[in-house]
XYZ file of C-alpha atoms in Angstrom:
744
model
C 100.429 89.040 88.149
C 99.264 85.278 88.525
C 96.234 86.540 89.769
C 95.564 88.517 86.684
C 96.243 86.209 84.399
C 94.357 83.290 85.758
C 91.257 85.304 85.624
C 92.034 86.054 82.161
C 92.120 82.386 81.351
C 89.104 81.740 83.190
C 87.044 84.306 81.410
C 88.641 83.690 77.993
C 85.785 82.521 75.502
C 83.023 83.157 77.819
C 80.708 85.364 75.975
C 78.336 87.494 78.420
C 75.719 89.903 77.474
C 74.864 91.974 80.580
C 72.141 94.368 79.255
C 71.871 97.745 80.305
C 70.010 100.978 79.558
C 72.151 103.969 80.855
C 70.318 106.869 81.807
C 72.454 110.055 81.794
C 70.642 113.302 83.693
C 71.675 116.753 83.641
C 71.911 117.774 87.434
C 70.167 120.736 89.201
C 73.232 122.612 89.927
C 76.251 122.815 87.311
C 78.831 120.831 88.380
C 82.046 122.354 86.167
C 85.579 120.544 85.795
C 88.786 121.885 84.890
C 90.244 118.601 82.953
C 93.307 120.513 82.145
C 93.897 121.145 85.630
C 92.884 117.824 87.109
C 95.354 116.205 84.324
C 98.782 117.962 85.489
C 102.169 116.395 85.498
C 105.291 116.538 87.804
C 108.534 117.409 85.953
C 112.357 116.801 87.691
C 115.972 117.964 88.146
C 117.019 113.998 87.329
C 115.326 114.172 83.797
C 117.263 113.680 80.685
C 117.371 116.581 78.068
C 117.091 114.015 74.996
C 114.011 112.502 76.627
C 111.864 115.687 77.336
C 113.000 116.403 73.527
C 112.141 112.809 72.459
C 109.614 113.568 68.961
C 107.365 110.910 70.466
C 107.412 112.914 73.742
C 106.875 116.573 72.488
C 104.014 115.545 70.296
C 102.545 113.619 73.093
C 102.641 116.572 74.989
C 101.483 118.852 72.548
C 98.186 116.542 72.760
C 98.277 116.676 76.818
C 98.375 120.994 77.086
C 98.773 120.370 80.720
C 97.526 123.263 82.443
C 99.821 122.518 85.741
C 103.507 120.999 85.863
C 104.709 120.381 89.709
C 108.442 120.826 90.256
C 111.333 120.075 91.169
C 110.677 116.646 91.566
C 109.479 114.669 94.567
C 111.728 113.857 97.551
C 114.392 116.124 95.583
C 112.273 118.977 96.729
C 113.417 118.801 100.230
C 117.187 117.673 99.259
C 117.399 120.731 96.888
C 118.994 124.038 96.828
C 117.445 125.424 94.108
C 120.012 128.078 93.626
C 123.847 127.642 94.194
C 125.520 130.745 93.547
C 128.490 131.804 95.273
C 128.613 127.932 96.158
C 128.184 125.852 92.892
C 130.420 126.618 89.848
C 129.995 123.391 87.362
C 130.499 120.426 89.242
C 133.288 122.200 92.285
C 131.489 123.178 95.426
C 133.137 125.840 97.809
C 132.820 123.767 100.937
C 133.907 126.802 103.032
C 130.146 128.195 102.258
C 129.213 125.557 104.536
C 127.966 125.822 107.917
C 126.718 123.379 109.936
C 123.904 121.786 107.976
C 123.596 124.778 105.685
C 124.941 126.521 102.809
C 125.107 130.015 102.537
C 124.024 131.431 98.981
C 124.040 134.361 97.207
C 120.882 135.388 95.755
C 122.166 138.436 94.068
C 122.532 136.157 90.889
C 121.234 132.971 90.009
C 123.742 129.349 89.160
C 122.094 125.804 89.008
C 121.718 124.563 92.265
C 122.845 121.670 94.529
C 121.363 118.566 96.517
C 122.222 117.362 100.011
C 122.679 113.434 100.916
C 121.805 113.661 104.425
C 120.136 116.245 107.009
C 123.670 117.433 108.314
C 124.486 118.936 105.019
C 126.633 116.915 103.438
C 126.449 117.001 99.552
C 124.987 113.624 97.348
C 126.700 112.631 94.575
C 124.383 113.720 92.161
C 122.426 117.127 91.387
C 120.565 116.275 88.494
C 120.408 116.420 84.424
C 118.612 119.799 84.588
C 118.561 122.761 87.026
C 115.291 125.084 87.872
C 115.884 127.436 85.427
C 115.826 124.710 82.773
C 112.626 123.082 84.398
C 110.639 126.874 85.029
C 111.545 127.204 81.148
C 110.163 123.921 80.289
C 107.101 124.782 81.921
C 106.431 128.272 80.415
C 107.170 126.517 76.865
C 104.322 124.163 77.611
C 101.832 127.071 77.976
C 101.356 125.553 81.616
C 101.831 127.077 85.163
C 103.913 125.794 88.008
C 103.542 123.985 91.254
C 106.532 124.646 93.157
C 107.159 122.725 96.307
C 109.725 124.563 98.206
C 112.523 122.668 100.323
C 111.117 122.642 104.365
C 112.984 119.545 105.070
C 116.527 120.763 105.031
C 115.910 124.702 103.357
C 114.798 127.597 105.419
C 112.046 130.196 104.902
C 114.705 132.493 103.394
C 115.413 130.088 100.801
C 111.959 129.978 99.658
C 111.390 133.509 99.932
C 114.155 133.945 97.576
C 112.525 131.766 94.967
C 109.279 133.581 95.392
C 111.197 136.493 94.322
C 113.591 135.569 91.783
C 110.530 133.690 89.826
C 108.506 136.924 89.830
C 111.434 138.910 88.601
C 111.719 136.102 85.801
C 108.357 136.233 84.832
C 107.582 132.585 85.536
C 104.193 131.719 86.373
C 103.734 129.662 89.685
C 100.021 129.366 90.722
C 101.035 127.173 93.715
C 103.813 127.307 96.587
C 103.789 123.755 98.340
C 105.916 123.824 101.608
C 107.686 120.812 101.524
C 107.483 117.023 100.464
C 106.003 114.011 102.171
C 107.968 115.166 105.876
C 105.169 113.092 107.720
C 107.372 109.618 106.054
C 110.679 108.618 107.407
C 112.290 108.135 103.810
C 112.151 112.264 103.188
C 115.472 114.065 104.055
C 114.486 116.447 107.144
C 112.245 114.308 108.265
C 114.287 113.568 110.973
C 116.706 116.710 111.565
C 120.235 116.960 112.616
C 119.434 117.153 115.900
C 117.634 113.676 115.645
C 113.979 115.371 116.027
C 111.288 113.906 113.941
C 108.801 116.257 112.165
C 105.267 115.482 113.544
C 102.206 117.479 112.697
C 102.759 120.194 114.937
C 106.043 120.878 113.878
C 105.242 120.996 110.218
C 102.047 123.457 110.975
C 104.968 125.358 112.484
C 107.307 125.057 109.642
C 104.377 126.077 107.320
C 103.461 129.015 109.219
C 107.245 130.304 109.088
C 107.629 129.739 105.375
C 103.913 131.462 104.558
C 104.577 134.387 105.875
C 107.989 134.855 104.799
C 107.223 133.727 101.225
C 103.736 136.329 101.099
C 106.189 139.185 102.627
C 107.516 138.965 99.396
C 104.479 138.355 97.193
C 101.062 138.494 99.028
C 99.026 137.651 96.080
C 100.738 134.350 95.695
C 98.813 130.916 97.237
C 100.634 128.677 99.771
C 99.561 125.206 100.901
C 100.679 121.814 101.948
C 101.084 119.395 103.680
C 102.234 117.329 100.772
C 100.762 114.780 102.824
C 102.646 110.650 101.495
C 99.159 109.181 101.379
C 95.264 109.280 101.428
C 95.230 108.507 105.272
C 96.418 112.523 105.055
C 99.042 112.688 107.872
C 99.331 116.412 109.204
C 96.228 117.511 107.150
C 93.602 118.104 109.929
C 96.397 119.738 112.577
C 97.849 122.112 109.349
C 94.214 123.404 108.541
C 93.323 123.554 112.214
C 96.666 125.863 112.924
C 97.873 128.002 110.102
C 94.237 130.208 109.462
C 94.493 132.045 106.151
C 97.984 131.474 105.601
C 96.804 128.390 103.966
C 95.265 128.791 100.355
C 95.445 125.072 99.455
C 95.777 121.310 100.856
C 97.497 118.778 99.239
C 98.109 115.089 99.445
C 99.757 112.092 97.610
C 97.843 109.206 96.743
C 99.252 105.822 95.787
C 96.108 103.787 97.115
C 97.032 100.088 95.909
C 98.828 98.567 98.958
C 100.398 95.079 98.410
C 100.994 93.210 94.967
C 98.725 90.255 95.775
C 95.540 92.550 95.199
C 92.778 91.176 92.309
C 91.983 93.331 89.699
C 88.848 94.015 91.643
C 90.579 94.836 94.734
C 92.803 97.486 92.616
C 90.000 98.951 90.733
C 87.877 99.621 93.821
C 90.723 101.436 95.419
C 90.383 104.242 92.625
C 87.680 105.182 94.656
C 89.430 106.417 97.778
C 90.340 109.781 96.558
C 86.835 110.716 96.972
C 86.938 109.667 100.770
C 90.225 111.565 101.555
C 88.474 115.054 99.683
C 85.245 114.794 102.308
C 87.687 114.475 105.213
C 89.599 117.438 103.956
C 86.157 119.173 103.508
C 84.848 118.579 107.020
C 87.959 119.749 108.722
C 88.102 123.017 106.820
C 84.426 123.380 107.448
C 85.114 122.841 110.949
C 88.406 124.448 111.901
C 88.079 127.642 109.081
C 83.981 128.108 108.546
C 83.466 130.502 105.487
C 86.232 129.608 103.713
C 85.076 126.039 102.112
C 85.098 127.787 98.728
C 88.309 129.424 99.087
C 90.794 126.509 100.524
C 91.558 124.584 97.254
C 92.052 120.724 97.132
C 94.787 119.178 95.325
C 96.547 115.949 94.671
C 99.948 116.464 93.524
C 101.033 113.030 93.062
C 99.395 109.783 91.803
C 99.370 106.764 90.324
C 98.063 103.316 91.252
C 100.391 102.092 93.347
C 103.876 102.752 94.929
C 105.288 99.313 93.781
C 106.431 99.809 89.784
C 105.627 96.421 88.989
C 103.091 95.270 85.964
C 100.041 96.778 87.151
C 101.525 100.332 86.973
C 102.091 100.031 83.309
C 99.624 96.923 81.354
C 96.067 97.759 80.125
C 94.740 97.576 83.827
C 96.846 101.013 84.815
C 94.719 102.732 81.979
C 91.428 101.520 83.136
C 92.393 102.448 86.563
C 93.325 105.783 85.372
C 90.125 106.308 83.888
C 88.278 105.296 86.843
C 90.628 107.422 89.490
C 90.397 110.475 87.188
C 86.589 110.151 87.420
C 86.703 109.648 90.670
C 88.741 113.040 91.545
C 86.505 114.953 89.024
C 83.217 114.034 90.890
C 84.732 114.384 94.365
C 85.407 117.936 93.653
C 89.486 118.113 93.330
C 90.540 121.505 92.218
C 93.640 120.396 90.417
C 95.899 117.326 90.394
C 99.386 116.065 89.082
C 100.069 112.695 87.994
C 103.561 111.089 88.795
C 105.466 111.409 86.633
C 106.581 111.757 82.900
C 109.549 108.944 82.682
C 110.166 105.427 84.169
C 113.052 103.143 83.007
C 111.936 100.151 85.514
C 111.629 97.121 83.900
C 108.658 95.308 85.309
C 106.648 98.344 85.419
C 106.539 102.066 86.440
C 105.173 105.275 87.161
C 106.120 107.387 84.255
C 103.996 108.444 81.075
C 106.293 107.537 78.817
C 109.448 105.121 78.979
C 113.137 106.412 78.218
C 114.849 106.557 74.997
C 112.287 107.148 73.368
C 110.013 104.282 74.117
C 106.725 106.153 73.755
C 103.392 106.506 75.370
C 102.080 103.668 78.296
C 98.807 102.903 79.129
C 97.996 105.768 81.674
C 98.961 108.248 79.315
C 96.548 107.365 77.061
C 93.940 106.791 79.654
C 94.558 110.262 80.330
C 94.084 111.676 77.157
C 90.468 109.749 76.752
C 89.378 112.141 79.409
C 91.465 115.149 77.724
C 90.075 114.588 74.206
C 86.866 113.274 74.349
C 84.851 113.936 77.619
C 83.937 117.711 78.477
C 83.640 120.265 81.225
C 80.427 119.579 83.031
C 79.599 116.461 84.747
C 76.393 115.097 84.343
C 74.906 112.157 86.607
C 74.587 108.228 85.377
C 72.734 105.361 86.266
C 71.794 102.071 85.135
C 75.226 100.744 84.893
C 75.806 97.129 84.544
C 77.671 95.253 87.184
C 81.305 95.445 86.370
C 81.020 98.287 84.247
C 81.936 101.842 85.800
C 80.615 105.324 84.306
C 81.330 109.081 83.773
C 79.564 111.170 81.849
C 79.991 115.140 80.696
C 78.930 117.570 78.588
C 81.511 118.276 75.609
C 80.554 121.842 73.822
C 77.134 121.225 75.310
C 76.563 117.547 73.943
C 77.092 114.263 75.659
C 79.737 112.248 76.375
C 79.628 109.111 77.928
C 82.788 106.772 79.295
C 82.006 103.518 80.132
C 84.789 101.153 81.662
C 84.235 97.315 81.456
C 86.168 95.921 84.677
C 85.295 92.330 83.554
C 87.145 89.933 80.689
C 83.970 89.644 79.259
C 81.816 91.571 76.591
C 79.132 93.827 77.806
C 75.996 94.980 76.437
C 74.725 98.150 76.548
C 70.671 98.628 75.722
C 70.856 102.080 74.408
C 72.050 105.395 76.264
C 69.184 108.378 77.299
C 69.810 111.926 78.506
C 67.179 113.551 80.234
C 64.845 110.944 78.963
C 65.458 111.481 75.392
C 67.435 108.246 73.707
C 70.461 108.715 71.241
C 69.653 107.012 68.504
C 71.516 106.055 65.160
C 75.413 105.414 64.361
C 77.320 107.667 66.404
C 81.137 108.431 67.291
C 82.778 106.706 69.595
C 86.465 106.159 71.301
C 87.755 102.950 72.273
C 90.682 101.979 74.264
C 91.109 98.489 74.712
C 93.964 95.596 74.231
C 93.552 96.342 70.418
C 95.029 99.840 71.327
C 97.599 99.157 74.041
C 99.477 95.785 74.859
C 102.288 95.457 77.372
C 104.765 93.129 76.376
C 105.849 91.354 79.844
C 109.217 89.557 78.189
C 110.233 92.596 76.388
C 108.960 94.814 79.605
C 107.883 97.740 76.823
C 104.409 98.378 74.941
C 104.141 95.858 72.055
C 101.873 98.186 70.393
C 100.828 101.353 71.827
C 97.895 103.595 70.162
C 95.796 106.462 71.414
C 92.101 105.543 71.861
C 90.505 104.638 68.554
C 87.771 106.231 66.754
C 84.655 104.002 66.071
C 81.298 103.966 65.028
C 78.398 102.293 67.338
C 74.599 101.939 67.067
C 73.599 104.205 70.138
C 70.413 101.998 70.636
C 72.444 99.069 71.555
C 76.089 98.467 71.532
C 78.603 96.392 73.107
C 81.880 97.714 75.564
C 84.526 94.719 75.356
C 86.225 93.069 77.982
C 88.873 95.055 79.480
C 88.151 98.436 77.869
C 87.370 102.284 78.265
C 84.583 103.701 75.703
C 83.450 106.871 75.134
C 80.316 107.406 73.328
C 78.963 110.537 71.635
C 75.937 111.676 70.123
C 77.634 112.796 66.736
C 76.614 111.021 63.823
C 79.397 108.480 62.309
C 78.641 105.850 59.278
C 78.933 102.218 60.956
C 81.575 100.403 59.064
C 84.000 97.589 59.938
C 87.493 98.568 61.094
C 89.818 97.587 57.905
C 91.430 94.899 58.986
C 94.072 94.220 56.286
C 95.953 90.595 56.259
C 96.428 88.828 60.083
C 99.201 86.631 61.315
C 99.585 84.610 64.139
C 102.462 85.098 67.028
C 102.962 83.008 70.241
C 104.401 84.863 72.887
C 106.435 82.891 75.701
C 109.530 82.878 77.310
C 112.281 80.779 75.447
C 113.676 79.237 78.509
C 111.879 78.883 82.246
C 112.201 77.374 85.415
C 110.634 73.690 85.415
C 108.842 74.631 88.794
C 106.815 77.256 88.061
C 103.774 77.838 85.201
C 104.372 80.789 82.687
C 102.119 82.629 81.103
C 101.972 82.907 77.125
C 99.954 84.671 74.816
C 98.592 84.329 71.461
C 99.132 87.738 69.431
C 96.788 88.377 66.079
C 98.615 90.876 64.329
C 97.920 93.418 61.624
C 99.823 95.884 59.773
C 100.383 98.516 62.618
C 100.226 96.295 65.655
C 96.883 94.262 66.565
C 94.639 93.015 63.747
C 91.385 95.254 63.451
C 89.510 91.816 62.699
C 88.167 88.939 64.409
C 89.464 85.473 64.138
C 87.144 82.314 65.206
C 88.975 80.677 68.602
C 92.382 79.929 68.206
C 93.206 76.314 68.524
C 96.189 75.709 71.050
C 98.291 72.381 70.746
C 101.287 71.166 73.109
C 103.605 68.256 72.808
C 106.362 67.512 75.066
C 107.020 68.336 78.927
C 103.522 70.023 80.748
C 100.634 71.114 79.632
C 98.376 74.450 78.705
C 95.194 75.643 80.486
C 93.499 75.787 77.188
C 92.672 74.151 74.063
C 91.018 77.512 72.405
C 91.915 80.414 72.953
C 89.988 83.555 72.968
C 91.273 86.253 70.569
C 88.614 88.750 70.247
C 90.759 91.802 71.469
C 93.686 90.526 68.996
C 95.104 88.850 72.668
C 94.890 85.364 74.097
C 95.846 84.350 77.210
C 97.251 81.139 78.430
C 98.982 79.461 80.897
C 101.763 76.605 80.329
C 102.392 74.026 83.280
C 105.628 72.118 82.995
C 106.026 68.668 84.742
C 110.221 68.926 85.036
C 112.956 69.865 82.509
C 112.480 69.194 79.170
C 111.115 71.162 76.400
C 107.251 72.046 75.402
C 106.515 72.763 71.780
C 103.280 75.015 71.205
C 101.695 75.674 68.289
C 98.212 77.742 67.490
C 96.081 77.466 64.443
C 93.275 79.399 63.193
C 91.614 80.205 60.074
C 94.906 78.976 58.119
C 97.188 80.936 60.335
C 99.699 79.064 62.335
C 102.135 80.312 64.962
C 104.950 77.795 66.897
C 107.004 78.612 69.928
C 109.325 76.666 72.340
C 109.949 76.609 75.856
C 112.953 75.248 77.394
C 112.543 74.161 80.882
C 115.434 74.343 83.006
C 116.109 72.173 86.256
C 115.932 74.256 89.285
C 118.735 73.473 92.067
C 118.350 74.886 95.670
C 120.207 75.267 98.333
C 119.846 76.758 102.035
C 121.822 79.598 103.381
C 121.779 80.777 107.145
C 122.261 84.530 107.359
C 121.525 85.196 110.666
C 122.786 83.060 113.553
C 122.031 85.410 116.377
C 125.196 84.315 117.699
C 125.862 86.539 120.974
C 124.834 90.199 122.056
C 126.271 91.691 119.205
C 124.320 90.476 116.558
C 121.545 91.718 118.336
C 122.229 95.262 116.678
C 119.910 96.692 114.225
C 116.958 94.504 115.198
C 113.664 95.727 115.947
C 111.000 94.443 118.244
C 108.329 96.004 120.105
C 108.959 93.468 122.964
C 112.350 92.329 125.416
C 114.709 91.406 122.792
C 117.904 89.775 124.052
C 120.455 86.840 123.173
C 119.711 83.591 125.164
C 122.033 80.443 125.538
C 119.713 78.279 127.479
C 116.559 77.327 124.746
C 119.115 75.164 122.644
C 122.120 73.261 123.497
C 125.371 75.109 122.402
C 123.434 77.779 120.531
C 122.559 81.277 120.901
C 119.202 82.411 119.900
C 117.381 85.704 119.521
C 114.601 85.923 122.217
C 111.611 88.131 122.647
C 109.622 88.110 126.176
C 106.110 88.866 125.928
C 104.341 89.992 129.157
C 100.793 90.237 128.349
C 101.445 91.216 124.796
C 98.775 92.318 122.601
C 98.389 92.005 119.235
C 98.090 95.930 118.548
C 98.871 97.330 114.735
C 102.735 98.358 114.767
C 103.237 97.502 118.531
C 102.771 93.838 117.970
C 106.273 92.915 116.063
C 108.446 90.235 117.381
C 111.549 91.035 114.881
C 112.109 93.145 112.115
C 115.354 92.819 110.211
C 115.126 96.045 108.175
C 119.390 95.487 106.783
C 119.985 92.327 104.609
C 124.000 91.887 104.244
C 126.135 92.525 101.244
C 126.496 90.385 98.727
C 123.411 88.461 99.220
C 121.958 87.670 95.594
C 118.288 88.556 96.492
C 117.185 87.885 92.727
C 117.797 83.764 93.705
C 115.941 83.911 97.043
C 113.070 81.403 96.642
C 112.134 80.997 100.258
C 112.823 81.638 104.144
C 114.291 79.221 106.418
C 115.160 78.790 110.114
C 114.102 77.853 113.790
C 111.018 79.557 115.629
C 110.587 77.976 119.096
C 109.093 79.098 122.669
C 109.382 78.764 126.296
C 107.445 75.982 128.006
C 105.090 78.637 129.574
C 104.108 80.252 126.387
C 100.567 80.652 125.963
C 97.372 82.691 125.129
C 94.053 81.920 125.075
C 93.348 82.188 121.560
C 93.685 78.758 120.245
C 94.350 80.051 116.548
C 97.421 82.637 117.959
C 99.853 82.429 115.652
C 103.410 83.764 114.367
C 103.546 85.572 111.063
C 105.879 85.549 108.955
C 106.084 88.810 106.292
C 108.816 89.629 103.451
C 109.681 93.142 102.219
C 110.344 94.264 98.994
C 110.353 97.608 97.022
C 107.981 96.091 94.858
C 105.771 95.159 97.286
C 106.136 96.120 100.738
C 104.053 93.571 102.852
C 104.290 89.998 101.756
C 102.844 87.425 104.557
C 104.161 84.537 102.934
C 103.906 82.049 105.950
C 102.417 81.301 109.586
C 103.087 78.940 112.733
C 100.433 78.386 115.199
C 101.572 79.450 118.799
C 100.713 76.142 120.190
C 103.170 74.606 118.468
C 106.041 76.535 119.836
C 105.780 76.087 123.434
C 108.380 73.728 124.957
C 109.402 72.747 121.443
C 111.092 73.871 117.629
C 109.787 74.043 114.571
C 111.711 74.329 111.221
C 110.965 77.061 109.024
C 110.883 75.719 105.170
C 108.909 78.651 103.469
C 108.987 77.642 99.280
C 107.949 80.390 97.302
C 105.972 79.708 94.402
C 103.935 82.449 93.146
C 105.549 83.997 90.400
C 105.066 87.361 92.073
C 106.700 86.918 95.275
C 109.647 85.291 93.088
C 110.016 88.785 91.454
C 110.181 90.675 93.982
C 113.133 89.020 95.714
C 115.024 91.155 93.819
C 114.273 94.176 95.706
C 113.731 92.753 98.794
C 114.578 94.683 101.908
C 113.491 93.154 104.718
C 111.933 90.328 106.910
C 109.557 90.407 109.461
C 107.880 88.414 112.530
C 104.677 89.266 113.766
C 102.528 88.618 116.566
C 98.639 87.596 115.665
C 96.501 86.575 118.465
C 92.959 88.153 119.648
C 94.476 87.317 123.835
C 97.211 88.165 125.534
C 100.412 86.504 125.086
C 102.964 85.567 128.026
C 106.185 83.566 127.736
C 109.207 83.775 125.363
C 109.735 83.104 121.750
C 113.059 82.170 120.366
C 114.312 82.841 116.548
C 117.319 80.846 115.168
C 119.303 80.174 112.039
C 117.352 82.417 109.779
C 118.137 82.496 106.147
C 116.670 82.100 103.074
C 116.279 79.297 100.374
C 118.772 80.259 96.904
C 117.126 78.785 93.485
C 119.920 78.299 90.861
C 123.528 76.794 90.883
């Protein structure tokens, strides 16, 4: 992302020692943490068997040893009939077994299940590569227990009870039975029933009680919980705790806390702490509504990742450092169990997967989880004295201290010793480093350029450096202090071969060794550019074996880039191509029929008086206020077929107002927002309200941020919002709305 790139560029080559002496202390009360249960995962019906059985994945999972694996797979949980006996045979389905929205299953035997495509009971065209039995056996063979999410969206209590009965008969270990998945979300099948009724907190609590009673009637010893809330604002949670009584054994929620792709690195890192606030609220509700059960009702986070948008920050090194922070926050807040989402991803720009498909191997999040799993311990210690920009956690592992330090800055930080209960660690000790030297995501190839577990090194406990953008675990175990075996280095410049001539591009200088990053340290790399444009730096810092720079074009042509250092040299060329643009009107709002499918918080109609010989969309405002979720002038959530979304480079249109349009807020404005599956909220422009009274303003919003342009291929909506701290009166008009398309 551009903000991340520029931060790296601005801080490159600036050695900064922030001296700090760290104190760790044994707390008065023991604070145990079960890392196996905190570092669980999710497995899903749509996985390919070949990916699960790939050698790199098998070896990684053997290292991981997850204690808890959740199935059958996120939103599919509310779409899947776990058993298809009597209905499904191979890929054939007996339609006579369908009665309205339900299918009649014969539970006397097991057969692979089926997946619904809508709440009316019609089938999906894809039912997964695996079945429920295969997932249970995979979990069992890993030595793990399952968390099963039963279908409370389109299923029945009977269906869930039969699953409990079957799993017990087959000997599958299920530690937790979760009722439904994210039923507070409009994207979830079952959030709206066949009768059009929306599931709210009261309805969910009613369903939970019915499911829990049916399931516990089969096996009173099981643990049943929910509501599997979709976010850390905890929808449905308070009502469930209040209404469910002793039926409730645990509370679960999901969190993808970084909202919006434009956040700075610092803002994204700060969101790792939000889980603690959510856990605190849950504990308060348990104490309020179920006093005396504070130690009985567990809390689980059954899906988590940095963000929903599967963009580069979900797969680059920052995702690993964020994961280190998040796991620490869960441990300190007392989360009982957690499951990362998920195993695999084949999304090009990013992804939630611990592994890529087709044998790509481990990503940063997995390595971060293993830094906790393999090198931290089972009892939390208190830690203080951390310098600004560095987070830290301390544990005991086999009675010995381990300290994890996460440097969130791009500069090295000096640590002047570590003391446990007043006794300083001394001598050369063993440490494990996870940095750019161990993991580098190649954004051009969209895969890891190198991907290694945290590397064992030695540091002087009385004073050592935490490299920039790095997680380092320090022990008290003696280790001989030696330099890393470096081998012979080589230079490589990583830039796109071709790029549009109106946007800067990110470039990298890689210092390679025999197995990924070189283990030594070069002097600064000199960067020379000939031809069109200019580079942001003349000297590139490659202390982490990866240097970052930016090239800005000055029209079509070529940039020839040369990097030199210590007798090494590398060259690369970027060909800048001319960018042509054209406007495409998509919505002319020609009559009442064109108003269908549009959403507004106000009165919406077609108007033929505001513009001569034109019909426009008109929003009538009567003392309209800027209130969250009630200030939508216009929302379009359906884009036309055939629109080349990947070419969208801006927004066009006409925005007008009636002569009496008025607000006492002189700074009131209309906000224009784009929505994409890669970033659900992208404000791209604003028009002052005062300019619209009795006139028209032409919109021509050009997107010049690569992050925004990347998101256009997944664009799904455009919105206009009223922003005013005073009531607004009058009419606002919109006409000839469309997009600027880049390319031929």
